[in-house]
């Protein structure tokens, strides 16, 4: 068992995992909405990294950066397949003319025919290869494709040169479609952000941009409208559709004074909301910033593949050159054209498209699938880390429990009925703002309304004293009764839960227990984590230890520690880490932020959690359901599985066809399959993540 008094703590808990949110309010709808996702995409020359995984800053080009210039895979507009279609028609017509041996289809006519089909789809690739040279990014897929296809034309293999470039371009269009689908699954979040808001100033309604609204302004929200900014509800209770924020289909009813968040939809009557956060500070804006930050953080696998591609490509070009030159000295019947053809086939096969596109797309798909489930990963690297954890440490209040006190038991003394006890205690507690007092008042309800209460005195650390309906009433802890020399049964001291003990006219009248009830999926969350291979589930809490142990037993947690200060939690977590455990910490309060930062993976409850914890965390669960931790693990494992399937597929097929190409067995057509075909298969495999169901039958929806 870790020693909570250990001095081996991390003094810089917040330095490693802070999210940059300075650009929160600058997100552009034109850049992040699904409409923007339909623009043609390209690939970064240096490492062939897809822009959604690399360049999502507000100033980023809608396409992909290529250093010296931009490369588009086909025509802009609503018909991206039109020009490739024309090229395909010319190619097929040319092959047919060759087959029937038409007299005029020879010489320059044949070259011009195939040259036109080639330029329609290949000129942008060649341009990208040339424009990348000044920046030093010479060895890239554009160079490989350009050399191979122009070389095919040089030796008279026109149809094969056109086919390679055509299928490459069509493959890129399919890749863009897959990326756009993944982008839409994440950026659809922005669709829940209102573009205008009605504000009442000096009695007059004004329609404003949400960024122009000030804290303290009164918003009017009509039935069916989205709430534009965070605030508190005025006037009367109202129901809201919160599905876009939490994934919950059931409407939520908010009482006057309760928090209303941007993105909620008002379901009933006209309401007014007092703004409590500027546009850039709303939970929704911060969630969007987290997503923006997430797609720019690479997993180790992505980093490896990017580095690999930068080393691999020049090696391949060098080997292709050697494949042409070396046989001249060792082969008796050397024919330059034959060996040049083999080298060109070698270049086409070696293009690392399948690896450097499908792997980032796989991680991007994992982040998108998680966002659909109400889980936000702040980077693809955390998908990998979450998959590797073996220990989950959780806070109690607000994480495993509802974070709301409620009366659990009413135990009147002999001669007193439950109704009498509740009426007197409830009326007295209406004069207190303590959370336990509010829980009692909520439980008693209308029974305490209209009961005269006078001469109320709040005794710090003890409770309340006052005159209720003409009787002297005490309500508080056992220290209050001892202070006024009121005797009570000894078993009262053995009660585990928080307790409100009462005395009426100097006589013990009974007690109420108040506790924070576990969330409905808390026990299931613990069971799923254990079934998912988590060896140790631990609960750390600042609540008194007796309550912590009771909740732990109820939820099936074997190790739990209560009565902890934030620094005590940090010492426990530090000790677990020093034992070599891979650890995730789940919390929601401000006091959890240091421990969330310290863990290998910090997980925050995003619905009710504090901003500090949410900003420090690596994973945010929007629905506040602890069972989503196991869901996040399933998504992480599926993403890892798909990514490595793509790696082995690409390496396996390319290794075989490279050997065949060097030996003169494989032609350009096999090369096309090894390059574009494998890339498409890998992309289709990566897209599967978006279609997988990660919610178990008994998980929270």
XYZ file of C-alpha atoms in Angstrom:
701
model
C 0.000 0.000 0.000
C 1.404 3.425 -0.868
C 2.486 5.711 1.916
C 0.464 8.949 1.770
C 3.046 10.685 3.947
C 5.839 10.123 1.418
C 7.714 13.274 0.445
C 8.327 12.012 -3.092
C 5.811 14.245 -4.840
C 5.923 16.071 -8.119
C 6.287 19.792 -7.509
C 5.399 20.766 -11.045
C 2.142 18.940 -11.599
C 0.684 21.375 -14.115
C 3.550 21.754 -16.552
C 3.151 18.714 -18.798
C -0.452 18.623 -19.921
C -1.870 22.128 -20.227
C -4.016 22.743 -23.291
C -3.436 25.895 -25.278
C -6.761 27.714 -25.389
C -5.676 31.182 -26.444
C -7.249 30.698 -29.872
C -10.587 29.470 -28.547
C -12.615 32.405 -29.726
C -10.900 32.594 -33.094
C -12.260 29.379 -34.560
C -13.737 30.057 -37.969
C -16.961 28.387 -39.066
C -15.691 28.464 -42.660
C -12.661 26.425 -41.583
C -14.332 23.968 -39.274
C -17.844 23.318 -40.547
C -18.618 20.300 -42.751
C -18.950 22.585 -45.782
C -15.283 23.448 -45.519
C -14.457 19.781 -45.313
C -15.599 19.272 -48.908
C -12.684 21.211 -50.338
C -10.041 19.143 -52.119
C -7.217 18.023 -49.896
C -3.599 17.163 -50.487
C -0.617 15.885 -48.562
C 2.342 17.501 -46.904
C 5.442 16.870 -48.918
C 7.890 16.358 -46.095
C 6.171 13.463 -44.492
C 2.958 13.074 -46.451
C 0.924 13.948 -43.374
C -2.738 14.677 -43.845
C -3.609 18.227 -42.920
C -6.389 17.318 -40.479
C -3.793 15.564 -38.375
C -1.221 18.250 -38.804
C -2.518 21.676 -39.588
C -5.720 22.729 -37.948
C -4.828 26.212 -36.835
C -7.263 28.980 -37.726
C -4.837 30.403 -40.275
C -4.231 27.113 -42.013
C -5.006 26.790 -45.688
C -8.138 24.834 -46.467
C -5.998 22.364 -48.381
C -2.605 20.992 -47.492
C 0.664 22.805 -47.215
C 3.450 21.815 -49.543
C 6.139 24.273 -48.646
C 6.598 26.099 -51.897
C 3.103 25.600 -53.188
C -0.196 23.860 -52.832
C -1.223 20.658 -54.483
C -4.795 19.747 -55.286
C -5.855 16.283 -56.333
C -8.140 17.174 -59.092
C -10.427 20.013 -60.024
C -12.019 22.233 -57.490
C -15.748 22.582 -57.360
C -18.645 20.183 -57.091
C -17.353 17.603 -59.616
C -13.924 16.409 -58.441
C -14.159 13.207 -60.500
C -14.925 14.945 -63.829
C -11.347 15.468 -65.047
C -10.138 12.009 -63.880
C -13.187 10.631 -65.708
C -12.140 12.336 -68.937
C -8.606 11.006 -68.497
C -9.970 7.493 -67.965
C -12.106 7.776 -71.114
C -9.077 8.852 -73.144
C -7.008 5.989 -71.693
C -9.621 3.344 -72.488
C -10.198 4.779 -75.966
C -6.447 4.760 -76.602
C -6.129 1.126 -75.515
C -9.038 0.230 -77.802
C -7.445 2.064 -80.742
C -4.196 0.201 -80.086
C -6.026 -3.105 -79.952
C -7.783 -2.684 -83.295
C -4.570 -1.261 -84.820
C -6.063 1.914 -86.280
C -3.673 3.326 -88.871
C -3.652 6.965 -87.751
C -3.087 6.089 -84.086
C 0.723 6.024 -84.237
C 3.691 8.296 -83.666
C 2.962 11.812 -82.487
C -0.817 11.300 -82.586
C -0.557 8.430 -80.125
C 1.881 10.395 -77.920
C -0.383 13.489 -77.925
C -3.463 11.375 -77.131
C -1.905 9.701 -74.105
C -0.044 12.912 -73.205
C -3.357 14.764 -72.847
C -4.798 11.960 -70.702
C -1.666 12.119 -68.551
C -1.536 15.904 -68.115
C -5.181 16.088 -67.067
C -4.386 14.143 -63.902
C -0.610 14.483 -63.613
C 0.358 18.108 -64.072
C -0.471 19.092 -60.478
C 1.553 16.191 -59.131
C 4.533 17.197 -61.268
C 4.090 20.825 -60.220
C 4.084 19.794 -56.552
C 7.278 17.779 -57.066
C 9.013 20.788 -58.661
C 7.746 23.321 -56.115
C 8.934 21.194 -53.209
C 12.570 21.266 -54.384
C 13.493 24.794 -53.142
C 12.311 23.952 -49.630
C 14.504 20.847 -49.521
C 11.592 18.420 -49.490
C 12.788 16.635 -52.596
C 12.188 12.961 -51.873
C 8.448 12.614 -51.600
C 5.588 10.732 -53.222
C 5.185 13.411 -55.902
C 8.765 12.878 -57.050
C 8.292 9.092 -57.091
C 5.119 9.325 -59.155
C 6.595 11.921 -61.528
C 9.794 9.963 -62.183
C 7.969 6.674 -62.677
C 5.302 7.993 -65.048
C 7.544 10.307 -67.078
C 10.020 7.444 -67.335
C 7.237 5.206 -68.656
C 6.540 7.809 -71.361
C 10.268 8.009 -72.159
C 10.401 4.287 -72.980
C 7.110 4.337 -74.881
C 4.886 2.727 -72.245
C 2.259 5.450 -72.555
C -0.834 3.563 -71.318
C 0.960 2.380 -68.199
C 2.265 5.870 -67.435
C -1.263 7.299 -67.704
C -2.743 4.449 -65.669
C -0.309 4.914 -62.782
C -1.028 8.658 -62.497
C -4.771 8.219 -63.037
C -5.198 5.570 -60.382
C -2.960 7.524 -58.041
C -5.150 10.615 -58.467
C -8.392 8.676 -58.004
C -6.883 7.070 -54.921
C -6.115 10.520 -53.540
C -9.725 11.595 -54.110
C -10.954 8.549 -52.202
C -8.506 9.362 -49.433
C -9.816 12.918 -49.272
C -13.372 11.619 -49.026
C -12.347 9.424 -46.090
C -10.595 12.321 -44.363
C -13.576 14.613 -44.917
C -15.856 12.030 -43.350
C -13.650 11.875 -40.279
C -13.485 15.678 -40.178
C -17.251 15.973 -40.293
C -17.707 13.501 -37.429
C -15.645 15.803 -35.212
C -16.410 19.237 -36.600
C -20.151 18.667 -36.506
C -19.647 19.795 -32.916
C -19.432 23.320 -34.273
C -22.943 23.057 -35.640
C -24.269 23.242 -32.083
C -22.685 26.665 -31.631
C -25.245 29.441 -32.126
C -24.331 32.175 -34.602
C -26.498 34.892 -33.082
C -28.160 35.696 -29.784
C -31.014 37.923 -28.618
C -29.987 40.180 -25.723
C -32.302 42.471 -23.754
C -30.726 45.866 -23.070
C -32.710 48.759 -21.630
C -35.872 46.774 -22.241
C -35.170 46.378 -25.958
C -34.239 43.056 -27.654
C -31.066 43.206 -29.720
C -29.767 40.469 -32.029
C -25.983 40.237 -31.625
C -23.032 38.064 -32.493
C -22.300 35.892 -29.415
C -18.781 37.364 -29.285
C -20.278 40.817 -28.688
C -22.309 39.782 -25.633
C -21.010 40.839 -22.225
C -21.111 39.008 -18.940
C -24.213 39.994 -17.013
C -26.308 40.547 -20.139
C -29.750 38.930 -20.251
C -30.291 36.531 -23.170
C -33.727 35.631 -24.467
C -34.006 32.091 -25.852
C -37.114 31.073 -27.757
C -38.470 27.505 -27.859
C -36.357 25.466 -30.285
C -33.417 27.881 -30.161
C -29.890 27.019 -29.073
C -28.418 28.682 -26.036
C -25.499 30.767 -27.310
C -23.536 31.332 -24.101
C -23.172 29.842 -20.642
C -25.375 31.416 -18.000
C -27.887 30.931 -15.198
C -31.602 30.459 -15.719
C -33.939 33.276 -14.660
C -37.643 33.233 -13.864
C -39.086 29.743 -14.061
C -37.965 26.156 -14.602
C -37.277 25.067 -18.188
C -36.473 21.882 -20.084
C -33.506 21.529 -22.415
C -32.278 19.091 -25.017
C -28.638 18.507 -24.041
C -27.890 15.658 -26.474
C -25.366 17.678 -28.487
C -23.272 18.301 -25.368
C -23.760 15.129 -23.352
C -25.110 12.497 -25.720
C -28.132 12.063 -23.433
C -31.457 11.830 -25.260
C -33.640 12.546 -22.199
C -34.405 16.261 -21.681
C -32.983 17.961 -18.610
C -35.050 20.294 -16.454
C -33.222 23.287 -15.013
C -34.444 25.280 -12.045
C -34.035 29.077 -11.664
C -30.448 29.856 -10.700
C -29.049 26.641 -12.196
C -26.391 26.644 -14.885
C -27.398 26.547 -18.551
C -24.651 25.794 -21.080
C -24.067 26.934 -24.651
C -25.293 24.328 -27.114
C -28.377 23.318 -25.115
C -31.708 23.684 -26.925
C -34.666 25.294 -25.174
C -37.675 22.985 -25.518
C -40.657 24.849 -24.113
C -41.446 28.493 -23.374
C -39.500 31.718 -23.854
C -36.782 31.939 -21.202
C -34.204 34.428 -20.013
C -30.634 33.537 -19.092
C -28.060 35.738 -17.350
C -24.726 35.403 -19.166
C -21.909 34.198 -16.900
C -19.146 33.510 -19.443
C -17.817 35.259 -22.516
C -17.958 33.455 -25.854
C -14.350 32.263 -25.635
C -14.862 30.961 -22.098
C -17.952 28.811 -22.609
C -17.574 25.091 -22.052
C -18.531 24.536 -25.697
C -15.789 26.831 -27.011
C -13.261 25.082 -24.808
C -14.441 21.685 -26.033
C -13.948 22.836 -29.632
C -10.482 24.133 -28.785
C -9.654 20.745 -27.266
C -10.662 19.029 -30.496
C -8.599 21.526 -32.479
C -5.610 20.788 -30.289
C -6.232 17.040 -30.390
C -5.795 16.493 -34.108
C -2.379 18.143 -34.000
C -0.881 15.806 -31.412
C 0.752 12.758 -32.937
C 0.888 9.274 -31.512
C 4.269 7.531 -31.388
C 3.247 5.332 -34.312
C 2.507 8.405 -36.435
C 5.806 10.019 -35.466
C 7.666 6.842 -36.392
C 5.983 6.546 -39.790
C 6.676 10.218 -40.608
C 10.361 9.783 -39.767
C 10.432 6.461 -41.601
C 9.000 8.013 -44.784
C 11.617 10.773 -44.806
C 14.447 8.238 -44.620
C 12.797 5.543 -46.729
C 12.027 7.620 -49.837
C 15.587 8.719 -50.730
C 16.796 5.160 -50.090
C 14.213 3.853 -52.564
C 15.248 6.391 -55.209
C 18.875 5.364 -54.709
C 18.025 1.680 -55.045
C 16.083 2.393 -58.241
C 19.142 4.122 -59.705
C 21.334 1.173 -58.713
C 18.794 -1.205 -60.258
C 19.450 0.497 -63.601
C 23.237 0.854 -63.335
C 24.580 -2.215 -61.500
C 23.232 -4.860 -63.948
C 25.287 -3.220 -66.712
C 28.414 -4.583 -65.043
C 27.109 -8.026 -64.031
C 24.503 -9.047 -66.645
C 25.724 -10.347 -70.004
C 22.697 -9.444 -72.136
C 22.025 -6.079 -70.446
C 19.218 -4.064 -72.088
C 18.925 -0.542 -70.685
C 15.209 -0.191 -71.476
C 14.319 -3.392 -69.596
C 16.203 -2.432 -66.445
C 14.890 1.130 -66.574
C 11.353 -0.294 -66.715
C 12.086 -2.442 -63.664
C 13.399 0.624 -61.823
C 10.260 2.595 -62.701
C 8.064 -0.243 -61.447
C 10.194 -0.286 -58.304
C 9.545 3.459 -57.768
C 5.787 3.123 -58.130
C 5.621 0.177 -55.752
C 7.755 1.892 -53.136
C 5.502 4.939 -52.667
C 4.613 4.930 -48.938
C 1.060 6.247 -49.432
C -0.727 3.482 -47.544
C 1.374 4.037 -44.447
C 1.599 7.792 -44.223
C -2.042 8.440 -45.061
C -3.992 5.607 -43.476
C -2.186 5.699 -40.125
C -2.981 9.348 -39.275
C -6.459 8.735 -40.685
C -6.849 5.758 -38.339
C -6.049 7.873 -35.301
C -8.212 10.700 -36.595
C -11.054 8.205 -36.964
C -10.504 7.061 -33.378
C -10.807 10.639 -32.117
C -13.960 11.081 -34.218
C -15.530 7.855 -32.945
C -14.784 8.927 -29.387
C -16.374 12.339 -29.917
C -19.566 10.625 -31.106
C -19.604 8.711 -27.819
C -19.209 11.909 -25.783
C -15.483 11.371 -25.153
C -12.871 13.923 -26.184
C -9.259 12.840 -26.660
C -6.882 15.801 -26.700
C -4.459 13.977 -28.979
C -3.980 10.690 -30.770
C -1.045 9.950 -28.472
C -3.488 9.534 -25.583
C -5.302 6.795 -27.498
C -2.089 4.799 -27.305
C -1.401 5.588 -23.650
C -4.949 4.792 -22.505
C -4.700 1.390 -24.156
C -1.605 0.614 -22.067
C -2.861 1.568 -18.592
C -3.210 -1.096 -15.888
C -4.430 1.056 -12.975
C -7.376 3.445 -12.743
C -7.572 5.819 -9.778
C -10.834 7.713 -9.302
C -12.139 10.505 -7.152
C -15.442 9.836 -5.401
C -17.638 12.930 -5.291
C -18.817 13.974 -8.753
C -16.916 11.159 -10.433
C -18.369 7.959 -9.027
C -21.139 9.697 -7.101
C -23.636 12.281 -8.278
C -22.051 15.152 -6.362
C -25.447 16.078 -4.938
C -26.426 15.408 -1.323
C -29.768 13.714 -0.673
C -31.541 12.474 2.443
C -31.068 8.724 2.656
C -32.700 7.799 5.969
C -35.100 9.376 8.521
C -34.857 7.876 12.030
C -37.160 9.610 14.560
C -36.846 9.042 18.315
C -39.612 7.084 20.083
C -42.688 9.243 20.439
C -41.869 11.344 17.365
C -43.212 10.581 13.888
C -41.082 10.980 10.735
C -43.454 13.679 9.514
C -43.028 15.715 12.709
C -39.261 15.403 12.623
C -39.039 16.401 8.954
C -41.408 19.351 9.373
C -39.467 20.932 12.218
C -35.974 20.225 10.928
C -36.877 21.171 7.355
C -38.334 24.503 8.411
C -35.224 25.360 10.444
C -32.860 24.314 7.643
C -34.525 26.758 5.224
C -32.509 29.441 7.036
C -29.161 27.861 6.038
C -27.271 27.768 2.754
C -25.181 24.720 3.665
C -25.340 21.904 1.037
C -26.621 19.445 3.643
C -29.302 21.930 4.711
C -30.367 22.318 1.082
C -30.616 18.536 0.742
C -32.904 18.381 3.785
C -35.100 21.225 2.516
C -35.391 19.569 -0.911
C -36.386 16.279 0.704
C -38.982 17.851 3.023
C -40.505 19.931 0.243
C -43.831 21.654 0.860
C -44.145 20.261 4.404
C -41.801 22.985 5.674
C -43.501 25.795 3.775
C -45.317 28.365 5.877
C -43.994 27.068 9.216
C -43.009 30.087 11.379
C -39.284 30.183 12.185
C -37.763 32.755 14.539
C -34.573 33.589 16.423
C -32.365 31.435 14.210
C -28.725 31.213 15.247
C -26.089 29.436 13.199
C -23.351 27.956 15.376
C -20.248 27.466 13.268
C -19.129 23.862 13.025
C -22.192 22.649 14.918
C -25.485 23.535 13.225
C -28.599 25.655 13.786
C -30.684 26.704 16.752
C -34.051 28.430 16.522
C -37.724 28.592 17.372
C -39.919 26.629 14.979
C -43.681 26.870 15.374
C -43.148 27.965 18.986
C -40.766 25.099 19.886
C -37.006 25.270 20.516
C -35.286 23.178 17.869
C -31.644 22.144 17.420
C -30.447 20.661 14.112
C -26.824 19.836 13.359
C -24.145 17.349 14.340
C -23.712 15.524 17.625
C -21.415 18.267 18.879
C -24.399 20.630 18.807
C -26.419 18.362 21.104
C -23.436 17.939 23.426
C -23.003 21.702 23.568
C -26.545 22.087 24.865
C -26.324 19.014 27.118
C -28.865 16.977 25.181
C -28.305 13.256 25.582
C -28.730 10.916 22.602
C -28.372 7.161 21.950
C -24.800 5.877 21.645
C -25.543 4.188 18.291
C -25.923 7.627 16.696
C -22.130 7.990 16.873
C -21.748 4.822 14.800
C -23.655 6.190 11.783
C -21.339 6.250 8.745
C -23.070 8.853 6.573
C -23.247 12.559 7.175
C -25.899 13.064 9.825
C -28.323 15.777 10.968
C -29.266 15.159 14.614
C -32.268 17.014 16.066
C -33.541 17.976 19.510
C -36.901 19.551 20.322
C -37.442 21.435 23.581
C -34.237 19.946 25.020
C -35.074 16.335 24.131
C -33.443 14.149 21.468
C -35.898 13.887 18.541
C -34.049 11.689 16.001
C -31.720 12.063 13.040
C -31.525 12.187 9.248
C -28.681 10.734 7.195
C -27.515 12.652 4.154
C -25.291 11.093 1.529
C -24.069 11.546 -1.995
C -25.581 8.643 -3.969
C -23.440 6.706 -6.484
C -24.090 7.348 -10.162
C -26.327 4.723 -11.710
C -23.523 3.362 -13.877
C -20.726 3.607 -11.269
C -20.766 -0.067 -10.239
C -20.959 -1.122 -13.879
C -17.999 1.147 -14.674
C -15.858 -0.650 -12.101
C -16.972 -4.067 -13.372
C -16.233 -3.155 -16.997
C -12.785 -1.824 -16.149
C -11.881 -5.020 -14.321
C -13.261 -7.131 -17.154
C -11.251 -4.987 -19.571
C -7.959 -5.974 -17.983
C -7.470 -3.160 -15.479
C -5.678 -4.870 -12.608
C -6.297 -2.235 -9.959
C -9.186 0.190 -9.457
C -8.585 2.643 -6.603
C -10.758 5.360 -5.076
C -9.203 8.424 -3.415
C -11.443 10.990 -1.722
C -11.433 13.909 0.640
C -14.652 12.628 2.215
C -14.432 10.902 5.590
C -12.986 7.436 5.384
C -16.013 5.583 6.755
C -18.173 6.933 3.921
C -15.482 6.221 1.347
C -15.168 2.608 2.470
C -18.929 2.104 2.333
C -19.168 3.484 -1.211
C -16.141 1.437 -2.276
C -17.717 -1.752 -0.968
C -20.986 -0.919 -2.713
C -19.201 -0.380 -6.045
C -16.843 -3.341 -5.807
C -13.639 -1.332 -5.303
C -11.122 -3.186 -3.144
C -8.732 -0.296 -2.402
C -10.046 3.066 -1.211
C -8.665 5.884 0.931
C -10.630 8.765 2.463
C -9.932 11.954 4.384
C -7.312 13.036 1.833
C -6.152 16.524 0.980
C -5.129 17.257 -2.647
C -1.473 16.773 -1.761
C -2.309 13.404 -0.191
C -3.931 12.263 -3.445
C -0.841 13.379 -5.343
C 1.403 11.356 -3.020
C -0.656 8.219 -3.553
C -0.562 8.657 -7.321
C 3.173 9.384 -7.272
C 3.723 6.222 -5.282
C 1.694 4.133 -7.736
C 3.720 5.566 -10.618
C 6.994 4.814 -8.835
C 5.866 1.179 -8.647
C 5.884 1.100 -12.453
C 2.136 1.229 -12.975
C 0.564 2.809 -16.051
C -2.050 4.966 -14.409
C -5.142 6.930 -15.336
C -6.700 9.323 -12.840
C -10.362 10.309 -13.151
C -11.652 13.410 -11.372
C -13.861 16.455 -11.651
C -13.036 19.016 -8.950
C -10.505 21.827 -8.844
C -8.592 19.858 -6.231
C -8.215 16.997 -8.745
C -6.336 19.095 -11.329
C -2.841 18.419 -9.888
C -3.380 14.654 -9.815
C -4.939 14.652 -13.285
C -1.773 16.338 -14.560
C 0.466 13.884 -12.733
C -1.112 10.685 -14.121
C -0.077 9.019 -17.385
C -3.600 9.789 -18.604
C -5.761 12.381 -16.880
C -9.496 11.942 -17.382
C -11.971 14.678 -16.462
C -15.725 14.574 -16.074
C -16.579 17.362 -18.496
C -20.259 17.939 -17.810
C -20.000 19.011 -14.193
C -16.228 19.150 -13.818
C -14.228 22.270 -13.028
C -12.565 24.192 -15.852
C -9.134 23.680 -14.283
C -9.498 19.902 -14.293
C -10.964 19.816 -17.812
C -8.123 21.950 -19.182
C -5.486 19.828 -17.444
C -6.958 16.477 -18.484
C -5.943 14.456 -21.537
C -9.386 12.895 -21.998
C -12.726 14.558 -21.223
C -15.941 12.596 -20.682
C -18.745 15.003 -21.608
C -21.563 12.853 -20.273
C -20.111 12.504 -16.742
C -20.652 8.726 -16.985
C -17.719 6.766 -15.488
C -18.685 3.763 -17.641
C -17.387 5.765 -20.618
C -13.831 5.092 -19.381
C -14.156 1.494 -20.549
C -15.692 2.753 -23.811
C -12.678 4.992 -24.343
C -10.412 1.986 -23.782
C -12.313 -0.013 -26.400
C -11.928 2.817 -28.922
C -8.215 3.081 -28.147
C -7.682 -0.648 -28.647
C -9.677 -0.731 -31.888
C -7.707 2.222 -33.254
C -4.402 0.552 -32.398
C -5.546 -2.714 -33.992
C -6.610 -1.040 -37.243
C -3.438 1.054 -37.470
C -1.195 -1.999 -37.146
C -3.313 -3.996 -39.578
C -2.597 -1.253 -42.110
C 1.117 -1.258 -41.335
C 1.478 -5.013 -41.865
C -0.743 -4.942 -44.961
C 1.344 -2.217 -46.576
C 4.707 -3.708 -45.675
C 3.688 -7.237 -46.663
C 2.260 -6.458 -50.085
C 4.960 -3.959 -50.994
C 7.776 -6.323 -49.968
C 6.425 -9.062 -52.232
C 5.776 -6.814 -55.226
C 9.098 -4.976 -54.801
C 10.906 -8.308 -55.078
C 8.840 -9.250 -58.136
C 9.436 -5.846 -59.723
C 13.213 -6.027 -59.204
C 13.158 -9.487 -60.757
C 11.245 -8.279 -63.794
C 8.117 -10.299 -63.001
C 5.826 -7.465 -61.864
C 4.664 -4.824 -64.348
C 3.350 -1.315 -63.856
C -0.130 -2.739 -63.334
C 0.997 -4.769 -60.319
C 2.831 -1.664 -59.136
C -0.404 0.327 -59.283
C -2.103 -2.268 -57.092
C 0.779 -2.341 -54.626
C 0.646 1.444 -54.294
C -2.851 2.799 -54.840
C -4.686 -0.480 -54.250
C -3.055 -1.137 -50.895
C -3.525 2.511 -49.898
C -7.250 2.275 -50.642
C -7.583 -0.986 -48.721
C -5.792 0.570 -45.755
C -8.001 3.654 -45.893
C -11.185 1.590 -46.049
C -9.901 -0.337 -43.036
C -9.217 2.906 -41.158
C -12.688 4.247 -41.973
C -14.168 1.158 -40.275
C -13.443 2.790 -36.924
C -16.160 5.346 -37.671
C -18.714 2.541 -38.145
C -17.851 0.443 -35.100
C -20.202 0.260 -32.135
C -18.232 0.825 -28.945
C -21.272 1.057 -26.667
C -22.035 -2.244 -24.939
C -25.616 -3.307 -24.367
C -25.497 -2.163 -20.753
C -23.362 0.917 -21.211
C -24.581 4.469 -20.952
C -25.872 5.784 -24.208
